Amino acid sequence: MSSYVTGILGLLVLLLVSVTLTACRPRLDSRVRTSSRFSTVVVASILAQGTHFLEELRTGFFVRFPETLGIPVWNESFFVWFNVAWLGLWAAGLVGVRAGWVVALCPLWFLGLAMLLNLVAHPVLAIRVGGYFPGLVTSPLVGVLGALLLLELLKVSNSRAAA
């Protein structure tokens, strides 16, 4: 169980920020239900994150990342199921936001923040190991789409009365 503590702590921080953003911006613009731009950015973000996950899987992120932290290697099956579950949760978030459910913003905030973190983390890890680190190739795409997603979330949510 200790092999997952570092990753879990990082995820908990992102979750806390996501919950805070959802609570501070609890109103959805009514136009989100029909916004093709919002849906396109979310779907592109989920697809990019799925591609990023596949790069990490094929290049052994679940081995290399824990080794870099000096902790035991993660189980490949856990890594796969964990990532697939997140992809499903993010897709459900899009459906929920389109239905007008504010709570569905939370997983999408999490996605945007995690994607932005990937933009920074993978190059830093590559520098640290002195070469390629699993996930490096797709991290710029993921990071840019994460920033676009966060901007879209700011547009469709607010702290004032719904539009």
N, CA and C of each residue as an Amber inpcrd file, in Angstrom:
protein
   489
   0.8150000  -1.2080000   0.0000000   0.0000000   0.0000000   0.0000000
   0.8510000   1.2620000   0.0000000   2.0470000   1.2040000   0.6190000
   2.9010000   2.3890000   0.6730000   3.3460000   2.8400000  -0.7010000
   3.3290000   1.9510000  -1.6980000   3.7490000   2.3300000  -3.0470000
   2.7870000   3.3160000  -3.6980000   1.5850000   3.4090000  -3.1790000
   0.5960000   4.2880000  -3.7760000   0.4460000   5.6070000  -3.0220000
   1.1000000   5.7420000  -1.8760000   0.8900000   6.9050000  -1.0140000
   1.2560000   8.2060000  -1.7130000   2.4090000   8.2740000  -2.3590000
   2.8260000   9.5080000  -3.0140000   1.8340000   9.9150000  -4.0850000
   1.4530000   8.9770000  -4.9350000   0.4890000   9.2760000  -5.9810000
  -0.8580000   9.6760000  -5.4260000  -1.2780000   8.9920000  -4.3900000
  -2.5730000   9.2860000  -3.7800000  -2.5800000  10.6800000  -3.1580000
  -1.4920000  11.0640000  -2.5040000  -1.4190000  12.4090000  -1.9140000
  -1.5340000  13.4830000  -2.9840000  -0.8390000  13.2840000  -4.1060000
  -0.9390000  14.2380000  -5.2100000  -2.3490000  14.3250000  -5.7560000
  -2.9800000  13.1780000  -5.9180000  -4.3570000  13.1500000  -6.4130000
  -5.3190000  13.8130000  -5.4220000  -5.0670000  13.6220000  -4.1410000
  -5.9240000  14.2510000  -3.1290000  -5.8230000  15.7720000  -3.1680000
  -4.6330000  16.2980000  -3.4120000  -4.4730000  17.7500000  -3.5330000
  -5.2590000  18.2490000  -4.7350000  -5.1250000  17.5600000  -5.8840000
  -5.8930000  17.9580000  -7.0700000  -7.3930000  17.8500000  -6.8120000
  -7.8070000  16.8090000  -6.1110000  -9.2190000  16.6400000  -5.7920000
  -9.7180000  17.7730000  -4.8960000  -8.9350000  18.1380000  -3.9030000
  -9.3180000  19.2290000  -3.0110000  -9.4810000  20.5360000  -3.7880000
  -8.5550000  20.8260000  -4.6720000  -8.6570000  22.0450000  -5.4910000
  -9.8850000  21.9570000  -6.3970000 -10.1490000  20.7860000  -6.9620000
 -11.3170000  20.5990000  -7.8390000 -12.6230000  20.7880000  -7.0890000
 -12.7030000  20.2380000  -5.8950000 -13.9050000  20.3990000  -5.0690000
 -14.0780000  21.8750000  -4.7010000 -12.9850000  22.5350000  -4.3640000
 -13.0370000  23.9580000  -4.0130000 -13.5200000  24.7940000  -5.1920000
 -12.9820000  24.5300000  -6.3750000 -13.4290000  25.2680000  -7.5660000
 -14.9110000  25.0190000  -7.8410000 -15.3500000  23.7840000  -7.6900000
 -16.7600000  23.4570000  -7.9050000 -17.6360000  24.1930000  -6.8960000
 -17.1850000  24.2430000  -5.6500000 -17.9670000  24.9190000  -4.6050000
 -17.9610000  26.4410000  -4.7760000 -16.8610000  26.9960000  -5.2390000
 -16.7450000  28.4470000  -5.3980000 -17.4020000  28.9590000  -6.6800000
 -17.6060000  28.0800000  -7.6280000 -18.2050000  28.4490000  -8.9130000
 -19.3860000  27.5100000  -9.1860000 -20.4150000  27.5690000  -8.3200000
 -21.4700000  26.5460000  -8.3360000 -22.6130000  26.7760000  -9.3330000
 -22.4470000  27.7300000 -10.2120000 -23.5430000  27.9830000 -11.1390000
 -23.0830000  27.7470000 -12.5730000 -23.9200000  27.0500000 -13.3340000
 -23.6180000  26.7730000 -14.7340000 -24.3390000  27.7550000 -15.6390000
 -23.6280000  28.2420000 -16.6290000 -24.2420000  29.0470000 -17.6710000
 -25.1840000  28.1200000 -18.4350000 -26.4060000  28.5290000 -18.6380000
 -27.3960000  27.6660000 -19.2930000 -26.9900000  27.3010000 -20.7160000
 -26.1160000  28.0780000 -21.3370000 -25.6800000  27.7950000 -22.7070000
 -24.7710000  26.5700000 -22.7960000 -24.2660000  26.0880000 -21.6430000
 -23.3730000  24.9280000 -21.6700000 -24.0820000  23.6990000 -22.2300000
 -25.3940000  23.6420000 -22.0800000 -26.1530000  22.4760000 -22.5540000
 -26.0970000  22.3280000 -24.0750000 -25.8760000  23.4470000 -24.7600000
 -25.8600000  23.3970000 -26.2200000 -24.5190000  23.8270000 -26.8110000
 -23.5330000  24.0730000 -25.9860000 -22.2450000  24.5690000 -26.4570000
 -21.4180000  23.4560000 -27.0980000 -21.2770000  23.5430000 -28.4110000
 -20.4450000  22.5450000 -29.0880000 -18.9720000  22.7760000 -28.7720000
 -18.5760000  24.0210000 -28.5360000 -17.1730000  24.3030000 -28.1980000
 -16.8010000  23.6190000 -26.8790000 -17.6400000  23.7680000 -25.8720000
 -17.3600000  23.1490000 -24.5810000 -17.2330000  21.6280000 -24.7390000
 -18.1950000  21.0360000 -25.4060000 -18.1700000  19.5780000 -25.5930000
 -16.9370000  19.1370000 -26.3740000 -16.5830000  19.8810000 -27.3990000
 -15.4180000  19.5470000 -28.2160000 -14.1360000  19.5890000 -27.3920000
 -13.9910000  20.6280000 -26.5750000 -12.7840000  20.7530000 -25.7440000
 -12.7200000  19.6180000 -24.7220000 -13.8490000  19.2810000 -24.1130000
 -13.8560000  18.1900000 -23.1290000 -13.5280000  16.8570000 -23.8040000
 -14.1740000  16.5750000 -24.9250000 -13.9130000  15.3050000 -25.6260000
 -12.4590000  15.2470000 -26.0880000 -11.9400000  16.3340000 -26.6460000
 -10.5370000  16.3630000 -27.0780000  -9.6020000  16.1460000 -25.8890000
  -9.9510000  16.7120000 -24.7410000  -9.1410000  16.5470000 -23.5370000
  -9.1360000  15.0900000 -23.0780000 -10.3020000  14.4710000 -23.0810000
 -10.3980000  13.0650000 -22.6700000  -9.6240000  12.1720000 -23.6420000
  -9.7480000  12.4300000 -24.9260000  -9.0160000  11.6390000 -25.9220000
  -7.5070000  11.8380000 -25.7820000  -7.0840000  13.0710000 -25.5530000
  -5.6540000  13.3410000 -25.3690000  -5.1380000  12.6550000 -24.1120000
  -5.9240000  12.7100000 -23.0470000  -5.4980000  12.0470000 -21.8110000
  -5.4540000  10.5340000 -22.0040000  -6.3840000   9.9900000 -22.7860000
  -6.3550000   8.5660000 -23.1070000  -5.1120000   8.1990000 -23.8980000
  -4.7400000   9.0360000 -24.8400000  -3.5220000   8.8170000 -25.6220000
  -2.2880000   8.9090000 -24.7240000  -2.3050000   9.8610000 -23.8250000
  -1.2060000  10.0230000 -22.8630000  -1.0770000   8.7800000 -21.9750000
  -2.2110000   8.2870000 -21.5200000  -2.2150000   7.0710000 -20.7080000
  -1.6240000   5.9010000 -21.4920000  -2.0010000   5.7780000 -22.7790000
  -1.4560000   4.6870000 -23.5910000   0.0600000   4.8080000 -23.7580000
   0.5450000   6.0330000 -23.9500000   2.0000000   6.2160000 -24.0170000
   2.6440000   5.7840000 -22.7050000   2.0620000   6.2140000 -21.5880000
   2.6110000   5.8320000 -20.2800000   2.5840000   4.3160000 -20.0910000
   1.5120000   3.6750000 -20.5060000   1.3930000   2.2260000 -20.3640000
   2.4450000   1.5070000 -21.2030000   2.5520000   1.8990000 -22.4850000
   3.4790000   1.2260000 -23.4010000   4.9460000   1.4440000 -23.0390000
   5.2310000   2.5440000 -22.3430000   6.6340000   2.8680000 -22.0410000
   6.9870000   2.6530000 -20.5680000   6.0640000   2.0760000 -19.8040000
   6.3780000   1.6660000 -18.4420000   6.3570000   2.7360000 -17.3710000
   5.4620000   3.7070000 -17.5040000   5.3470000   4.7490000 -16.4710000
   5.1050000   4.1410000 -15.0940000   4.2710000   3.1170000 -15.0420000
   3.9130000   2.4890000 -13.7640000   5.1140000   1.8250000 -13.0930000
   6.2050000   1.6350000 -13.8360000   7.4620000   1.1240000 -13.2730000
   8.4170000   2.2790000 -13.0070000   8.6160000   3.1190000 -14.0170000
   9.6320000   4.1800000 -13.9370000   9.3030000   5.2640000 -12.9170000
   8.0280000   5.6780000 -12.8360000   7.6730000   6.7490000 -11.8980000
   7.9050000   6.3250000 -10.4500000   7.3930000   5.1760000 -10.0300000
   7.6750000   4.7650000  -8.6450000   9.1760000   4.5950000  -8.3780000
   9.9140000   4.0570000  -9.3420000  11.3610000   3.8980000  -9.1640000
  12.0360000   5.2460000  -8.9520000  11.5860000   6.2540000  -9.6840000
  12.1420000   7.5980000  -9.5500000  11.9090000   8.1520000  -8.1430000
  10.7800000   7.7660000  -7.5550000  10.4600000   8.2230000  -6.1930000
  11.0650000   7.3230000  -5.1220000  11.6720000   6.2110000  -5.5470000
  12.2630000   5.2820000  -4.5850000  11.2320000   4.4490000  -3.8480000
  10.1040000   4.1970000  -4.5110000   9.0470000   3.3800000  -3.9060000
   8.8310000   2.1390000  -4.7730000   8.1350000   1.1280000  -4.2660000
   7.9030000  -0.0860000  -5.0650000   7.1000000   0.1920000  -6.3430000
   7.3640000  -0.6050000  -7.3560000   6.6890000  -0.5070000  -8.6490000
   5.1940000  -0.7470000  -8.4730000   4.3890000  -0.0180000  -9.2710000
   2.9520000  -0.1870000  -9.2400000   2.5580000  -1.4110000 -10.0550000
   1.4370000  -1.9900000  -9.7150000   0.8790000  -3.1150000 -10.4450000
   0.2920000  -2.6140000 -11.7710000   0.6570000  -3.2620000 -12.8790000
   0.1920000  -2.8320000 -14.1970000  -1.3380000  -2.8800000 -14.3080000
  -1.9520000  -3.9270000 -13.7960000  -3.4190000  -4.0350000 -13.8650000
  -4.0890000  -2.8900000 -13.1130000  -3.5650000  -2.5720000 -11.9430000
  -4.1170000  -1.4450000 -11.1900000  -3.9830000  -0.1630000 -11.9970000
  -2.8210000   0.0520000 -12.5980000  -2.5720000   1.2520000 -13.3940000
  -3.5770000   1.3700000 -14.5440000  -3.8370000   0.2670000 -15.2210000
  -4.7860000   0.2650000 -16.3330000  -6.1940000   0.5690000 -15.8350000
  -6.6630000  -0.1620000 -14.8450000  -8.0280000   0.0370000 -14.3480000
  -8.2140000   1.4200000 -13.7470000  -7.2260000   1.9050000 -13.0570000
  -7.2770000   3.2450000 -12.4700000  -7.4850000   4.2930000 -13.5650000
  -6.7070000   4.2040000 -14.6270000  -6.8070000   5.1750000 -15.7190000
  -8.1040000   5.0250000 -16.5050000  -8.5400000   3.8120000 -16.7590000
  -9.8000000   3.5960000 -17.4720000 -10.9730000   4.1460000 -16.6540000
 -10.9200000   3.9470000 -15.3460000 -11.9820000   4.4740000 -14.4760000
 -12.0460000   5.9980000 -14.5600000 -10.8870000   6.6440000 -14.5660000
 -10.8680000   8.1070000 -14.6920000 -11.4320000   8.5540000 -16.0350000
 -11.0570000   7.8720000 -17.1110000 -11.6030000   8.2390000 -18.4230000
 -13.1310000   8.1700000 -18.4120000 -13.6750000   7.1290000 -17.7920000
 -15.1240000   6.9970000 -17.6720000 -15.7420000   8.0940000 -16.8180000
 -15.0830000   8.4350000 -15.7260000 -15.5870000   9.4900000 -14.8520000
 -15.6020000  10.8400000 -15.5710000 -14.5720000  11.0940000 -16.3630000
 -14.5360000  12.3610000 -17.1100000 -15.6080000  12.4100000 -18.1800000
 -15.8590000  11.2950000 -18.8440000 -16.9510000  11.2530000 -19.8230000
 -18.2930000  11.4850000 -19.1280000 -18.4710000  10.8740000 -17.9600000
 -19.7000000  11.0930000 -17.1800000 -19.8090000  12.5550000 -16.7580000
 -18.6740000  13.1840000 -16.4630000 -18.6760000  14.6030000 -16.1070000
 -19.2210000  15.4600000 -17.2420000 -18.8160000  15.1650000 -18.4620000
 -19.3340000  15.9140000 -19.6100000 -20.8440000  15.7320000 -19.7250000
 -21.3030000  14.4980000 -19.6250000 -22.7430000  14.2280000 -19.7080000
 -23.4770000  14.9760000 -18.5910000 -22.9300000  14.9290000 -17.3850000
 -23.5650000  15.5970000 -16.2480000 -23.6290000  17.1020000 -16.3970000
 -22.5480000  17.7120000 -16.8540000 -22.5530000  19.1690000 -17.0480000
 -23.5530000  19.5410000 -18.1380000 -23.5800000  18.7710000 -19.2090000
 -24.5460000  19.0460000 -20.2810000 -25.9880000  18.9160000 -19.7840000
 -26.1970000  18.0850000 -18.7450000 -27.5320000  17.9360000 -18.1580000
 -27.8150000  19.0180000 -17.1130000 -26.8000000  19.8440000 -16.8100000
 -26.9880000  20.9310000 -15.8620000 -26.6120000  20.6070000 -14.4300000
 -25.9080000  19.5260000 -14.2090000 -25.5130000  19.1300000 -12.8560000
 -24.1850000  19.7780000 -12.4840000 -24.2160000  20.7050000 -11.5770000
 -23.0150000  21.4270000 -11.1570000 -21.9600000  20.4910000 -10.5900000
 -22.3710000  19.4800000  -9.8450000 -21.4210000  18.5550000  -9.2330000
 -20.5410000  17.8720000 -10.2860000 -21.0530000  17.7640000 -11.5070000
 -20.2920000  17.1260000 -12.5830000 -19.1040000  17.9650000 -13.0370000
 -19.0450000  19.2200000 -12.5980000 -17.8730000  20.0400000 -12.8980000
 -16.6230000  19.5020000 -12.2050000 -16.7910000  18.9140000 -11.0330000
 -15.6490000  18.4940000 -10.2210000 -14.6690000  17.5860000 -10.9730000
 -15.1130000  16.4950000 -11.5950000 -14.1370000  15.6680000 -12.3050000
 -13.5020000  16.3800000 -13.5020000 -14.2280000  17.3330000 -14.0880000
 -13.6640000  18.0630000 -15.2240000 -12.6170000  19.0780000 -14.7710000
 -12.8520000  19.7190000 -13.6210000 -11.8120000  20.5750000 -13.0340000
 -10.5680000  19.7360000 -12.7580000 -10.7890000  18.5530000 -12.1990000
  -9.6850000  17.6490000 -11.8870000  -8.9110000  17.3000000 -13.1570000
  -9.6230000  16.9880000 -14.2280000  -8.9860000  16.6490000 -15.4940000
  -8.1150000  17.8010000 -15.9900000  -8.6680000  18.9920000 -16.0230000
  -7.9060000  20.1490000 -16.4990000  -6.6590000  20.4010000 -15.6730000
  -6.7920000  20.3250000 -14.3610000  -5.6380000  20.5440000 -13.4730000
  -4.5850000  19.4530000 -13.6500000  -5.0320000  18.2080000 -13.7510000
  -4.0920000  17.0940000 -13.9240000  -3.3590000  17.2110000 -15.2560000
  -4.0610000  17.6360000 -16.2840000  -3.4390000  17.7840000 -17.5980000
  -2.3790000  18.8820000 -17.5710000  -2.6830000  19.9710000 -16.9010000
  -1.7120000  21.0630000 -16.7780000  -0.4910000  20.6020000 -15.9770000
  -0.7230000  19.8300000 -14.9520000   0.3750000  19.2820000 -14.1550000
   1.2680000  18.3780000 -15.0120000   0.6680000  17.6000000 -15.9020000
   1.4440000  16.7400000 -16.7950000   2.3880000  17.5450000 -17.6870000
   1.9560000  18.7360000 -18.0960000   2.7810000  19.6000000 -18.9420000
   4.0920000  19.9460000 -18.2630000   4.0500000  20.0880000 -16.9560000
   5.2360000  20.4490000 -16.1760000   5.9850000  19.2070000 -15.6950000
   5.2470000  18.2380000 -15.1870000   5.8660000  17.0920000 -14.5130000
   6.7100000  16.2190000 -15.4420000   6.2180000  15.9240000 -16.6270000
   6.9520000  15.0000000 -17.4960000   8.2870000  15.5700000 -17.9780000
   8.3560000  16.8310000 -18.3980000   9.6820000  17.3730000 -18.7410000
  10.6280000  17.4310000 -17.5360000  10.0900000  17.7530000 -16.3620000
  10.9320000  17.7770000 -15.1560000  11.4690000  16.3770000 -14.8630000
  10.6210000  15.3680000 -14.9880000  11.0690000  13.9900000 -14.7700000
  12.1060000  13.5800000 -15.8130000  11.9210000  14.0030000 -17.0640000
  12.8940000  13.6840000 -18.1120000  14.2490000  14.3280000 -17.8140000
  14.2260000  15.5490000 -17.3520000  15.4770000  16.2240000 -16.9720000
  16.1210000  15.4890000 -15.8010000  15.2970000  15.1050000 -14.8540000
  15.8090000  14.4090000 -13.6630000  16.5140000  13.0990000 -14.0100000
  15.9550000  12.3410000 -14.9690000  16.5670000  11.0560000 -15.3340000
  17.5680000  11.1960000 -16.4740000  17.6690000  12.3800000 -17.0620000
  18.6370000  12.6110000 -18.1200000  18.2660000  12.0130000 -19.4540000
  16.9820000  11.9380000 -19.7650000  16.5190000  11.3940000 -21.0440000
  15.0150000  11.2560000 -21.0550000  14.5300000  10.4460000 -21.9740000
  13.0840000  10.2380000 -22.1070000  12.4920000   9.6890000 -20.8130000
  11.3230000  10.2020000 -20.4690000  10.5550000   9.6630000 -19.3500000
   9.1540000   9.3620000 -19.8710000   8.5860000   8.1980000 -19.5110000
   7.2680000   7.8030000 -20.0340000   6.2110000   8.9050000 -19.8930000
   5.5800000   9.2230000 -21.0140000   4.5540000  10.2580000 -21.0470000
   5.0460000  11.5840000 -21.5920000   6.3440000  11.6990000 -21.8320000
   6.9300000  12.9740000 -22.2580000   6.3980000  13.4380000 -23.6090000
   6.2500000  12.5330000 -24.5590000   5.8740000  12.9160000 -25.9220000
   4.4890000  13.5620000 -25.9640000   3.5310000  13.0100000 -25.2430000
   2.1580000  13.5310000 -25.2960000   1.8890000  14.6150000 -24.2570000
   2.8220000  14.8610000 -23.3430000   2.5650000  15.8440000 -22.2840000
   2.3260000  17.2680000 -22.7960000   2.9880000  17.7470000 -23.8620000
   2.6540000  19.0960000 -24.3360000   1.2190000  19.2120000 -24.8460000
   0.7700000  18.2260000 -25.6240000  -0.6140000  18.2360000 -26.1110000
  -1.5880000  18.2050000 -24.9420000  -1.3200000  17.3310000 -23.9960000
  -2.1840000  17.1990000 -22.8170000  -2.2250000  18.5240000 -22.0480000
  -1.0730000  19.1400000 -21.8640000  -1.0170000  20.3950000 -21.1170000
  -1.7700000  21.5300000 -21.7830000  -1.6100000  21.6680000 -23.0910000
  -2.3070000  22.7320000 -23.8260000  -3.8100000  22.5170000 -23.7670000
  -4.2520000  21.2810000 -23.9940000  -5.6910000  21.0100000 -23.9080000
  -6.2090000  21.1910000 -22.4840000  -5.3920000  20.8710000 -21.4900000
  -5.7890000  21.1090000 -20.1050000  -6.0320000  22.5790000 -19.8310000
  -5.1510000  23.4270000 -20.3570000  -5.3290000  24.8780000 -20.1910000
  -6.6120000  25.3440000 -20.8830000  -6.8560000  24.8330000 -22.1050000
  -8.0980000  25.1850000 -22.8130000  -9.3240000  24.7090000 -22.0440000
  -9.2410000  23.5160000 -21.4840000 -10.3560000  22.9890000 -20.6970000
 -10.6240000  23.8730000 -19.4790000  -9.5790000  24.2640000 -18.7780000
  -9.7620000  25.1290000 -17.6060000 -10.3990000  26.4560000 -18.0000000
  -9.9890000  27.0170000 -19.1290000 -10.6050000  28.2610000 -19.6040000
 -12.0870000  28.0550000 -19.9210000 -12.4200000  26.9350000 -20.5450000
 -13.8290000  26.6280000 -20.8370000 -14.6370000  26.4690000 -19.5500000
 -14.0410000  25.8040000 -18.5620000 -14.7420000  25.6240000 -17.2800000
 -14.9800000  26.9590000 -16.5920000 -14.0320000  27.8730000 -16.7100000
 -14.2280000  29.2070000 -16.1500000 -15.3730000  29.9350000 -16.8520000
 -15.5070000  29.7130000 -18.1560000 -16.5860000  30.3590000 -18.9210000
 -17.9650000  29.8180000 -18.5690000 -18.0500000  28.4890000 -18.3330000
 -19.3810000  27.8980000 -18.1410000 -19.8160000  27.8770000 -16.6840000
 -18.9150000  28.1850000 -15.7660000 -19.2760000  28.1950000 -14.3380000
 -19.0200000  29.5950000 -13.7910000 -19.7750000  29.9480000 -12.7780000
 -19.5330000  31.2380000 -12.1280000 -20.1020000  31.2370000 -10.7260000
 -19.7880000  32.2930000 -10.0050000 -20.2330000  32.3890000  -8.6130000
 -21.5030000  33.2260000  -8.4910000 -21.9930000  33.7920000  -9.5970000
 -23.1990000  34.5940000  -9.5930000 -24.3790000  33.8030000 -10.1210000
 -25.5010000  34.4520000 -10.2080000 -26.7240000  33.7900000 -10.7020000
 -26.4900000  33.2300000 -12.0890000 -27.0990000  32.1080000 -12.3540000
 -26.9610000  31.4410000 -13.6620000 -27.5090000  32.3290000 -14.7670000
 -26.8850000  32.2330000 -15.9340000 -27.2980000  33.0500000 -17.0890000
 -28.5600000  32.4960000 -17.7130000
